[in-house]
Amino acid sequence: MSKHYDVICVGGGAAGFFTAINIAEKHPYFKIAILERGKEVLTKVKISGGGRCNVTHACFEPNELVKFYPRGEKELRGPFHQFCSGDTIDWFQRHGVELKIEEDGRMFPQSNSSQTIIDCFNQAVQKLGIKVFTSQSVQSLYKTESFWKLDTQNDQYTAAKLVLTTGSNPKMWDMLAEIGHTIIPPVPSLFTFNITDKRIKELPGVATPATVKVKNTKLEATGPLLVTHWGMSGPAILKLSAWGARILSDKNYQFAIAVNWLPEHDLEDAMTLLKGFKQDNPKKIIAKKAPFDFPNRLWESLVSAAGIPPECKWGDVAKMQMQSLAEQLTQGTYQVSGKSTFKDEFVTAGGVDLKEVNFKTMQSKLHNDLFFAGEIINVDAITGGFNFQNAWTSGFLVAQAINQ
């Protein structure tokens, strides 16, 4: 005997819960169910933002907000005019959760705990009578004349309207391909660079602003760069990995980057600075202290890489050595060989082709009463609360469309 619902959301994550709750609030008499393939719901919410849940970002202008999405920038402009970061703050406030803004714009619950968001969703689901079924892995889905039919490994469900919020689930993408949808093959989007280079080998933990370019491409990003035990990380690297997800995958994660450790200056500027310093401090040892606001350990390493002996004084440095140091500072080349996943916040580029989604309603253009929310479609963002904002916005639009 199949169980019939007005709406079924497949995927018990952020987008699934948010969509179901918003539909139920407008239609208290609808029978709504959430199906989750795992034993637990909201697992990604739990670990996101280091267990604090980075709910959204304090960017309140839709035309600015879209710039954080390597895939989806054009398509999300309309949706963000319907439901933006400010609406997210209001929504959670109405549901008893106060958010706070951190210095870098990321927004977290005041409690600093992702459990607050999980409790908020669980309470809403209980109050609204939404059924949540775990260990329900969908094996097949197909459309009859009047409803959608789903088979899980042990049950059968039917639904008037079907919402898919399964994130980067290859099995679900395969099923969608079977019913005619185009799936853009997934590639990792947020990752750090594996680099073995003696200039940074002894420097894990050093962080400083930098501009990083991937050589022979147009990819470039500026921001804090963090040296790690395996190479380089930090916002500058993560931005590059997001915007370059496809290009870097095609290169099999073997490529060269140029790092400018003085993002405000170019080679010529650096030479002028160094010459000025040489003139003013002829008796000082070069390697001892950086002449500008710069991590000393990194300075020492770059001085050595430029072929300048450890005891050499500014007055004794040769022109060629100065040139070499300026190059190390502004255009040092580092070889990347491989990537590492960034924390547990695994994001992929790929999914349902955006051309097959109506961004006013998040409904499939190929099938009526089939909707998408969250990362199942080919939208992804850099780190900072933006992937969640896409989940809230798309979930809200689905709910609005179903409510009409």
Tab-separated table of C-alpha atoms in Angstrom:
chain	number	residue	atom	x	y	z
A	1	MET	CA	0.000	0.000	0.000
A	2	SER	CA	1.545	3.315	-0.972
A	3	LYS	CA	1.377	6.314	1.368
A	4	HIS	CA	-0.105	9.409	-0.286
A	5	TYR	CA	0.948	13.003	0.455
A	6	ASP	CA	0.152	16.413	-0.983
A	7	VAL	CA	3.877	17.241	-0.959
A	8	ILE	CA	6.962	15.091	-0.476
A	9	CYS	CA	10.404	16.644	0.004
A	10	VAL	CA	13.164	14.148	-0.738
A	11	GLY	CA	16.251	15.062	1.314
A	12	GLY	CA	16.278	15.795	5.034
A	13	GLY	CA	18.778	18.650	4.942
A	14	ALA	CA	18.510	22.424	5.224
A	15	ALA	CA	16.621	22.940	1.950
A	16	GLY	CA	14.209	20.038	2.562
A	17	PHE	CA	13.199	21.188	6.040
A	18	PHE	CA	12.977	24.869	5.120
A	19	THR	CA	10.788	24.139	2.087
A	20	ALA	CA	8.458	21.761	3.955
A	21	ILE	CA	8.024	24.191	6.882
A	22	ASN	CA	7.237	27.139	4.578
A	23	ILE	CA	4.639	25.115	2.662
A	24	ALA	CA	3.013	23.799	5.847
A	25	GLU	CA	2.754	27.276	7.385
A	26	LYS	CA	0.668	28.430	4.420
A	27	HIS	CA	-1.285	25.151	4.092
A	28	PRO	CA	-1.864	23.659	7.535
A	29	TYR	CA	-4.143	20.990	6.039
A	30	PHE	CA	-1.622	19.661	3.519
A	31	LYS	CA	-0.169	16.242	4.212
A	32	ILE	CA	3.584	16.759	3.919
A	33	ALA	CA	6.475	14.314	4.318
A	34	ILE	CA	10.269	14.561	4.297
A	35	LEU	CA	12.167	11.454	3.168
A	36	GLU	CA	15.817	11.134	4.219
A	37	ARG	CA	18.075	8.326	3.009
A	38	GLY	CA	20.368	8.460	6.078
A	39	LYS	CA	19.630	7.499	9.661
A	40	GLU	CA	19.725	11.147	10.741
A	41	VAL	CA	18.447	14.434	9.341
A	42	LEU	CA	20.230	17.805	9.079
A	43	THR	CA	23.724	16.268	9.356
A	44	LYS	CA	25.358	18.939	7.171
A	45	VAL	CA	23.709	21.708	9.198
A	46	LYS	CA	25.200	20.168	12.332
A	47	ILE	CA	28.830	20.307	11.141
A	48	SER	CA	28.652	23.494	9.066
A	49	GLY	CA	30.649	26.520	10.185
A	50	GLY	CA	32.681	24.370	12.564
A	51	GLY	CA	29.523	23.266	14.385
A	52	ARG	CA	28.178	26.831	14.640
A	53	CYS	CA	26.136	26.835	11.386
A	54	ASN	CA	26.963	29.757	9.123
A	55	VAL	CA	23.296	30.559	8.357
A	56	THR	CA	23.801	33.357	5.845
A	57	HIS	CA	25.982	36.373	4.998
A	58	ALA	CA	25.385	40.039	5.821
A	59	CYS	CA	25.119	41.045	2.165
A	60	PHE	CA	21.671	42.563	1.691
A	61	GLU	CA	21.804	43.739	-1.901
A	62	PRO	CA	20.726	41.013	-4.393
A	63	ASN	CA	22.968	42.369	-7.171
A	64	GLU	CA	25.968	42.155	-4.817
A	65	LEU	CA	24.989	38.822	-3.295
A	66	VAL	CA	24.949	37.022	-6.664
A	67	LYS	CA	28.676	37.778	-7.116
A	68	PHE	CA	29.527	35.073	-4.561
A	69	TYR	CA	28.131	32.307	-6.813
A	70	PRO	CA	30.531	30.979	-9.477
A	71	ARG	CA	27.599	29.015	-10.903
A	72	GLY	CA	24.144	30.606	-10.650
A	73	GLU	CA	25.143	34.278	-10.614
A	74	LYS	CA	22.797	35.293	-13.427
A	75	GLU	CA	19.942	32.961	-12.468
A	76	LEU	CA	19.800	33.877	-8.755
A	77	ARG	CA	19.327	37.607	-9.276
A	78	GLY	CA	15.521	37.302	-9.560
A	79	PRO	CA	15.178	34.827	-6.659
A	80	PHE	CA	17.286	37.019	-4.344
A	81	HIS	CA	14.945	39.940	-5.068
A	82	GLN	CA	12.185	37.697	-3.679
A	83	PHE	CA	14.011	36.354	-0.628
A	84	CYS	CA	17.419	37.705	0.394
A	85	SER	CA	19.679	37.610	3.472
A	86	GLY	CA	17.510	40.144	5.317
A	87	ASP	CA	14.473	37.887	4.824
A	88	THR	CA	16.480	34.970	6.228
A	89	ILE	CA	17.244	36.985	9.387
A	90	ASP	CA	13.543	37.902	9.754
A	91	TRP	CA	12.433	34.307	9.171
A	92	PHE	CA	14.703	32.881	11.871
A	93	GLN	CA	13.796	35.713	14.242
A	94	ARG	CA	10.102	34.893	13.821
A	95	HIS	CA	10.984	31.295	14.637
A	96	GLY	CA	12.807	32.234	17.830
A	97	VAL	CA	16.411	32.267	16.569
A	98	GLU	CA	18.468	35.452	16.804
A	99	LEU	CA	21.414	35.733	14.407
A	100	LYS	CA	24.598	37.797	14.822
A	101	ILE	CA	27.046	39.261	12.308
A	102	GLU	CA	30.770	38.569	12.615
A	103	GLU	CA	33.500	40.906	11.366
A	104	ASP	CA	33.873	39.108	8.041
A	105	GLY	CA	30.114	39.302	7.342
A	106	ARG	CA	29.292	35.687	8.189
A	107	MET	CA	26.140	35.231	10.267
A	108	PHE	CA	25.653	32.652	13.011
A	109	PRO	CA	23.016	31.931	15.658
A	110	GLN	CA	23.679	33.972	18.824
A	111	SER	CA	24.018	30.698	20.670
A	112	ASN	CA	27.074	29.870	18.497
A	113	SER	CA	25.644	26.379	18.072
A	114	SER	CA	24.190	24.674	14.999
A	115	GLN	CA	21.939	22.740	17.402
A	116	THR	CA	19.834	25.923	17.705
A	117	ILE	CA	18.974	25.722	13.989
A	118	ILE	CA	18.316	21.967	14.184
A	119	ASP	CA	16.008	22.449	17.205
A	120	CYS	CA	14.186	25.275	15.426
A	121	PHE	CA	13.502	23.050	12.390
A	122	ASN	CA	12.556	19.991	14.459
A	123	GLN	CA	10.119	21.998	16.606
A	124	ALA	CA	8.497	23.568	13.528
A	125	VAL	CA	8.124	20.186	11.829
A	126	GLN	CA	6.482	18.677	14.927
A	127	LYS	CA	4.184	21.641	15.450
A	128	LEU	CA	3.062	21.588	11.802
A	129	GLY	CA	2.550	17.826	11.651
A	130	ILE	CA	5.130	17.224	8.905
A	131	LYS	CA	6.113	13.550	8.814
A	132	VAL	CA	9.863	12.819	8.749
A	133	PHE	CA	10.961	9.368	7.557
A	134	THR	CA	14.638	8.355	7.844
A	135	SER	CA	16.455	5.426	6.164
A	136	GLN	CA	14.298	5.989	3.069
A	137	SER	CA	16.588	5.827	0.060
A	138	VAL	CA	14.592	6.522	-3.103
A	139	GLN	CA	15.185	3.768	-5.676
A	140	SER	CA	12.909	5.042	-8.456
A	141	LEU	CA	10.599	7.911	-9.293
A	142	TYR	CA	8.080	8.286	-12.090
A	143	LYS	CA	5.065	10.392	-12.986
A	144	THR	CA	1.593	8.872	-13.407
A	145	GLU	CA	-1.328	10.852	-14.877
A	146	SER	CA	-2.070	12.591	-11.600
A	147	PHE	CA	0.818	12.188	-9.186
A	148	TRP	CA	4.448	11.280	-8.610
A	149	LYS	CA	5.273	7.774	-7.492
A	150	LEU	CA	8.362	6.977	-5.400
A	151	ASP	CA	9.775	3.624	-4.379
A	152	THR	CA	12.216	3.443	-1.470
A	153	GLN	CA	13.980	0.227	-0.485
A	154	ASN	CA	11.031	-0.766	1.730
A	155	ASP	CA	8.077	1.555	1.019
A	156	GLN	CA	6.031	3.177	-1.689
A	157	TYR	CA	4.912	6.794	-1.678
A	158	THR	CA	2.798	8.981	-3.940
A	159	ALA	CA	2.717	12.773	-4.002
A	160	ALA	CA	0.777	15.468	-5.840
A	161	LYS	CA	3.907	17.625	-5.754
A	162	LEU	CA	7.487	16.447	-5.467
A	163	VAL	CA	10.394	18.582	-4.193
A	164	LEU	CA	13.944	17.274	-4.596
A	165	THR	CA	16.475	18.702	-2.129
A	166	THR	CA	19.060	15.919	-2.206
A	167	GLY	CA	22.178	18.057	-2.747
A	168	SER	CA	25.067	16.343	-4.503
A	169	ASN	CA	23.507	12.883	-4.654
A	170	PRO	CA	24.664	11.043	-7.821
A	171	LYS	CA	21.879	8.438	-7.525
A	172	MET	CA	19.192	11.113	-7.646
A	173	TRP	CA	20.922	12.799	-10.585
A	174	ASP	CA	20.877	9.431	-12.422
A	175	MET	CA	17.115	9.128	-11.836
A	176	LEU	CA	16.581	12.676	-13.115
A	177	ALA	CA	18.664	11.905	-16.205
A	178	GLU	CA	16.357	8.913	-16.832
A	179	ILE	CA	13.333	11.222	-16.953
A	180	GLY	CA	15.034	13.597	-19.385
A	181	HIS	CA	16.952	16.118	-17.286
A	182	THR	CA	20.483	17.161	-18.269
A	183	ILE	CA	22.978	16.731	-15.434
A	184	ILE	CA	26.163	18.803	-15.485
A	185	PRO	CA	28.830	16.335	-14.234
A	186	PRO	CA	29.894	17.190	-10.678
A	187	VAL	CA	33.401	18.357	-9.790
A	188	PRO	CA	34.689	19.513	-6.360
A	189	SER	CA	34.314	23.234	-5.784
A	190	LEU	CA	35.836	24.224	-2.418
A	191	PHE	CA	39.268	22.719	-1.919
A	192	THR	CA	42.793	23.642	-0.835
A	193	PHE	CA	45.978	23.292	-2.887
A	194	ASN	CA	48.601	20.619	-2.228
A	195	ILE	CA	52.054	22.187	-2.674
A	196	THR	CA	55.470	20.787	-1.739
A	197	ASP	CA	57.874	23.712	-1.802
A	198	LYS	CA	60.788	24.402	0.489
A	199	ARG	CA	59.866	28.113	0.682
A	200	ILE	CA	56.728	27.271	2.675
A	201	LYS	CA	57.643	23.860	4.146
A	202	GLU	CA	58.467	25.267	7.604
A	203	LEU	CA	55.673	27.850	7.674
A	204	PRO	CA	52.349	26.119	8.555
A	205	GLY	CA	50.084	28.598	10.308
A	206	VAL	CA	51.454	31.696	8.592
A	207	ALA	CA	48.567	33.807	7.250
A	208	THR	CA	48.794	36.997	5.203
A	209	PRO	CA	46.875	38.787	2.409
A	210	ALA	CA	47.964	37.760	-1.091
A	211	THR	CA	46.897	37.786	-4.716
A	212	VAL	CA	47.019	34.360	-6.358
A	213	LYS	CA	46.825	33.722	-10.095
A	214	VAL	CA	46.558	30.364	-11.837
A	215	LYS	CA	49.127	30.613	-14.622
A	216	ASN	CA	47.902	30.477	-18.240
A	217	THR	CA	44.281	31.183	-17.175
A	218	LYS	CA	42.255	34.273	-16.235
A	219	LEU	CA	41.732	32.930	-12.705
A	220	GLU	CA	42.821	35.339	-9.992
A	221	ALA	CA	41.783	35.989	-6.381
A	222	THR	CA	42.879	38.286	-3.565
A	223	GLY	CA	42.354	37.636	0.136
A	224	PRO	CA	43.941	36.055	3.194
A	225	LEU	CA	46.211	33.102	2.316
A	226	LEU	CA	47.040	30.469	4.915
A	227	VAL	CA	50.091	28.205	4.682
A	228	THR	CA	49.243	24.652	5.846
A	229	HIS	CA	51.113	21.390	6.360
A	230	TRP	CA	50.014	20.255	2.895
A	231	GLY	CA	50.234	23.527	0.973
A	232	MET	CA	47.977	26.574	0.810
A	233	SER	CA	44.457	27.356	2.019
A	234	GLY	CA	42.488	30.403	3.183
A	235	PRO	CA	39.871	32.558	1.414
A	236	ALA	CA	42.108	33.474	-1.560
A	237	ILE	CA	42.698	29.801	-2.400
A	238	LEU	CA	39.090	28.738	-1.743
A	239	LYS	CA	37.804	31.515	-4.022
A	240	LEU	CA	40.117	30.303	-6.788
A	241	SER	CA	38.991	26.705	-6.279
A	242	ALA	CA	35.332	27.729	-6.578
A	243	TRP	CA	35.680	29.928	-9.653
A	244	GLY	CA	38.125	27.518	-11.236
A	245	ALA	CA	36.292	24.299	-10.318
A	246	ARG	CA	35.874	23.143	-13.942
A	247	ILE	CA	39.199	24.459	-15.270
A	248	LEU	CA	41.238	22.959	-12.413
A	249	SER	CA	39.421	19.631	-12.700
A	250	ASP	CA	40.318	19.561	-16.430
A	251	LYS	CA	43.951	20.120	-15.415
A	252	ASN	CA	43.670	17.138	-13.080
A	253	TYR	CA	44.728	19.482	-10.241
A	254	GLN	CA	48.271	19.822	-11.655
A	255	PHE	CA	49.036	23.490	-12.376
A	256	ALA	CA	51.245	26.444	-11.423
A	257	ILE	CA	50.206	29.504	-9.439
A	258	ALA	CA	51.882	32.908	-9.120
A	259	VAL	CA	51.646	34.402	-5.631
A	260	ASN	CA	51.969	38.114	-4.927
A	261	TRP	CA	52.582	38.384	-1.172
A	262	LEU	CA	52.228	42.182	-1.468
A	263	PRO	CA	48.792	42.443	-3.114
A	264	GLU	CA	48.883	46.274	-3.037
A	265	HIS	CA	52.153	46.371	-5.019
A	266	ASP	CA	53.633	45.076	-8.264
A	267	LEU	CA	57.261	44.152	-9.072
A	268	GLU	CA	58.260	47.762	-9.789
A	269	ASP	CA	56.734	49.026	-6.499
A	270	ALA	CA	58.504	46.269	-4.589
A	271	MET	CA	61.849	47.260	-6.112
A	272	THR	CA	61.279	50.919	-5.127
A	273	LEU	CA	60.392	49.893	-1.550
A	274	LEU	CA	63.468	47.670	-1.232
A	275	LYS	CA	65.786	50.337	-2.670
A	276	GLY	CA	64.423	52.891	-0.209
A	277	PHE	CA	64.965	50.488	2.631
A	278	LYS	CA	68.527	49.775	1.493
A	279	GLN	CA	69.297	53.495	1.478
A	280	ASP	CA	67.860	54.127	4.950
A	281	ASN	CA	69.180	51.004	6.733
A	282	PRO	CA	72.560	49.996	5.232
A	283	LYS	CA	73.806	48.420	8.498
A	284	LYS	CA	70.737	46.288	9.268
A	285	ILE	CA	70.665	42.571	8.496
A	286	ILE	CA	68.118	41.943	5.730
A	287	ALA	CA	66.780	38.608	6.964
A	288	LYS	CA	66.208	39.826	10.535
A	289	LYS	CA	63.114	41.893	9.943
A	290	ALA	CA	60.643	42.581	7.147
A	291	PRO	CA	60.669	46.232	6.058
A	292	PHE	CA	56.856	46.326	5.889
A	293	ASP	CA	53.922	44.737	7.683
A	294	PHE	CA	54.711	41.145	6.763
A	295	PRO	CA	55.094	37.802	8.592
A	296	ASN	CA	58.762	37.573	9.646
A	297	ARG	CA	59.057	33.799	9.078
A	298	LEU	CA	57.817	34.186	5.508
A	299	TRP	CA	60.158	37.152	4.933
A	300	GLU	CA	63.140	35.103	6.128
A	301	SER	CA	62.200	32.241	3.807
A	302	LEU	CA	61.814	34.518	0.756
A	303	VAL	CA	65.101	36.315	1.512
A	304	SER	CA	66.801	32.915	1.520
A	305	ALA	CA	65.000	31.880	-1.713
A	306	ALA	CA	66.342	35.045	-3.360
A	307	GLY	CA	69.878	33.776	-2.680
A	308	ILE	CA	70.663	36.357	0.013
A	309	PRO	CA	72.939	34.956	2.796
A	310	PRO	CA	71.420	35.023	6.337
A	311	GLU	CA	73.929	37.585	7.693
A	312	CYS	CA	73.887	39.902	4.652
A	313	LYS	CA	73.304	43.595	5.425
A	314	TRP	CA	71.151	45.923	3.333
A	315	GLY	CA	74.217	47.929	2.344
A	316	ASP	CA	75.904	44.843	0.867
A	317	VAL	CA	73.037	43.365	-1.151
A	318	ALA	CA	73.664	43.056	-4.910
A	319	LYS	CA	71.249	44.442	-7.509
A	320	MET	CA	70.502	40.940	-8.857
A	321	GLN	CA	69.625	39.722	-5.343
A	322	MET	CA	67.276	42.681	-4.838
A	323	GLN	CA	65.601	41.925	-8.151
A	324	SER	CA	65.248	38.277	-7.151
A	325	LEU	CA	63.725	39.239	-3.759
A	326	ALA	CA	61.209	41.578	-5.429
A	327	GLU	CA	60.222	38.693	-7.730
A	328	GLN	CA	59.828	36.291	-4.789
A	329	LEU	CA	57.607	38.862	-3.083
A	330	THR	CA	55.348	39.696	-6.012
A	331	GLN	CA	55.428	36.852	-8.530
A	332	GLY	CA	56.787	33.663	-6.983
A	333	THR	CA	55.697	30.526	-8.849
A	334	TYR	CA	54.474	27.496	-6.883
A	335	GLN	CA	53.609	24.110	-8.355
A	336	VAL	CA	50.253	22.630	-7.265
A	337	SER	CA	49.941	18.858	-7.380
A	338	GLY	CA	46.553	17.771	-6.092
A	339	LYS	CA	43.872	19.102	-3.772
A	340	SER	CA	42.482	18.481	-0.294
A	341	THR	CA	38.835	18.846	0.710
A	342	PHE	CA	38.148	21.948	2.760
A	343	LYS	CA	36.953	20.841	6.229
A	344	ASP	CA	33.729	18.836	6.076
A	345	GLU	CA	31.918	21.439	4.039
A	346	PHE	CA	32.159	19.556	0.789
A	347	VAL	CA	30.621	21.519	-2.078
A	348	THR	CA	30.394	20.411	-5.684
A	349	ALA	CA	29.862	22.290	-8.909
A	350	GLY	CA	27.397	20.388	-11.052
A	351	GLY	CA	23.838	19.124	-11.007
A	352	VAL	CA	20.614	19.800	-12.875
A	353	ASP	CA	21.256	22.114	-15.827
A	354	LEU	CA	20.038	25.618	-14.926
A	355	LYS	CA	18.404	26.003	-18.361
A	356	GLU	CA	15.882	23.330	-17.296
A	357	VAL	CA	14.708	25.159	-14.157
A	358	ASN	CA	12.174	27.998	-13.937
A	359	PHE	CA	13.789	30.429	-11.485
A	360	LYS	CA	10.482	32.147	-10.673
A	361	THR	CA	9.105	28.942	-9.126
A	362	MET	CA	12.067	26.507	-8.992
A	363	GLN	CA	9.871	24.106	-10.976
A	364	SER	CA	11.310	21.767	-13.583
A	365	LYS	CA	10.690	23.035	-17.112
A	366	LEU	CA	10.296	19.422	-18.252
A	367	HIS	CA	7.858	18.086	-15.646
A	368	ASN	CA	4.972	19.769	-13.875
A	369	ASP	CA	4.805	19.469	-10.085
A	370	LEU	CA	8.528	18.653	-9.823
A	371	PHE	CA	10.561	21.257	-7.916
A	372	PHE	CA	14.204	21.714	-6.879
A	373	ALA	CA	15.815	23.464	-3.901
A	374	GLY	CA	19.425	23.735	-2.721
A	375	GLU	CA	22.524	22.232	-4.309
A	376	ILE	CA	20.801	19.590	-6.460
A	377	ILE	CA	20.914	22.116	-9.308
A	378	ASN	CA	24.142	23.465	-10.818
A	379	VAL	CA	24.501	26.330	-8.319
A	380	ASP	CA	27.314	26.662	-5.807
A	381	ALA	CA	28.935	29.408	-3.804
A	382	ILE	CA	32.142	30.243	-2.028
A	383	THR	CA	32.347	29.644	1.713
A	384	GLY	CA	30.679	32.167	4.052
A	385	GLY	CA	26.990	31.249	4.397
A	386	PHE	CA	26.156	31.614	0.701
A	387	ASN	CA	25.321	27.960	-0.002
A	388	PHE	CA	22.781	28.029	2.835
A	389	GLN	CA	21.295	31.265	1.483
A	390	ASN	CA	20.708	29.505	-1.836
A	391	ALA	CA	18.919	26.710	0.083
A	392	TRP	CA	16.654	29.175	1.940
A	393	THR	CA	15.860	31.238	-1.163
A	394	SER	CA	15.120	28.301	-3.445
A	395	GLY	CA	13.068	26.599	-0.698
A	396	PHE	CA	11.058	29.773	-0.166
A	397	LEU	CA	10.313	30.062	-3.920
A	398	VAL	CA	9.194	26.418	-4.089
A	399	ALA	CA	6.863	26.992	-1.129
A	400	GLN	CA	5.487	30.165	-2.727
A	401	ALA	CA	4.851	28.387	-6.038
A	402	ILE	CA	3.104	25.465	-4.321
A	403	ASN	CA	1.090	27.866	-2.177
A	404	GLN	CA	-0.273	29.567	-5.272
